[in-house]
Amino acid sequence: MAEADGNGGLNRWSLKGMTALVTGGTKGLGHAVVEEFAELGATVYTCSRNEAEFNKCIHEWEIKGYKVFGSVCDASSRAEREKLMSNVSSLFNGKLNILINNVGTNVVKATEEYNEEDFSFLMATNFESAYHLSQLAHPLLKASKAGSIVFMSSVCGVVSVTGGSIYGATKGAMNQLAKNLACEWAKDNIRTNSVAPWFIRTPLADTVLSNKEYLEEVYSRTPLRRLGDPMEVSSLVAFLCLPASSYITGQIICVDGGMSVNGFYPRHD
């Protein structure tokens, strides 16, 4: 873990010289995090299941002058996760400062309608991938002597949301894992935190929010009465990886416009 800068130097607010792995970095929150890190000076490795989408993003980042590398990877596959971490280790000489477990998906159904395939798919994609990648990254993060893991969770893992019970369970498990690893790996100078957004304007959310009645319900549960922007999440993720946050670990921080503290009753204006 980077030592706190007692002189208040600007390096406390920079990721220059640091390395990061951001899973699922070609769209939505992952894309915003990749660009935030690159702007702050980090060298970033990312991945995506979609090769065409991946190649398009890499090209755009090259034009912007960002130091972003990556590969095609299905994070739900154990073998591909191992290959991904091998690539990261090779590129960064066996050291890694930051791991962002961002990959995630959802299947919205009533609990009684889920089947075995749904359960296995969501657990493997959302939770097992994050757990295994953290295991694989541990020696690299430890070797950097300034390691930070951020889990991209959800308010669905904190409060009840009509977004699917399995999804909520995977995010709740992710939050608990952040607490456990924060204590277990503190001796290795690795900090671990969880970021829990509410509805953010991303492709995954757009499919649900196209329903105007549901969108109004979302607004009614949100004191700020609006959706979040990906950059409002990526800025927090970046902060949790900066030297400036070197005494913060084991936390679950909601980025939700006040939703998680608003109870279960709609606000009427």
Coordinates of N, CA and C in Angstrom, one line a residue, residues 10 32 53 122 184 218:
L10 N 0.7 16.6 -4.9 CA -0.3 16.3 -5.9 C -0.2 14.8 -6.3
A32 N -16.0 3.7 -18.6 CA -15.8 4.9 -17.9 C -14.6 4.8 -17.0
E53 N -16.2 -5.1 -30.6 CA -16.3 -4.0 -29.7 C -15.0 -3.7 -29.0
L122 N -25.5 -16.7 -13.6 CA -25.3 -15.4 -12.9 C -24.3 -15.5 -11.8
E184 N -8.2 -9.8 5.6 CA -7.3 -10.9 5.4 C -6.0 -10.5 4.6
V218 N -38.3 4.2 -10.4 CA -36.9 4.5 -10.1 C -36.7 5.9 -9.6

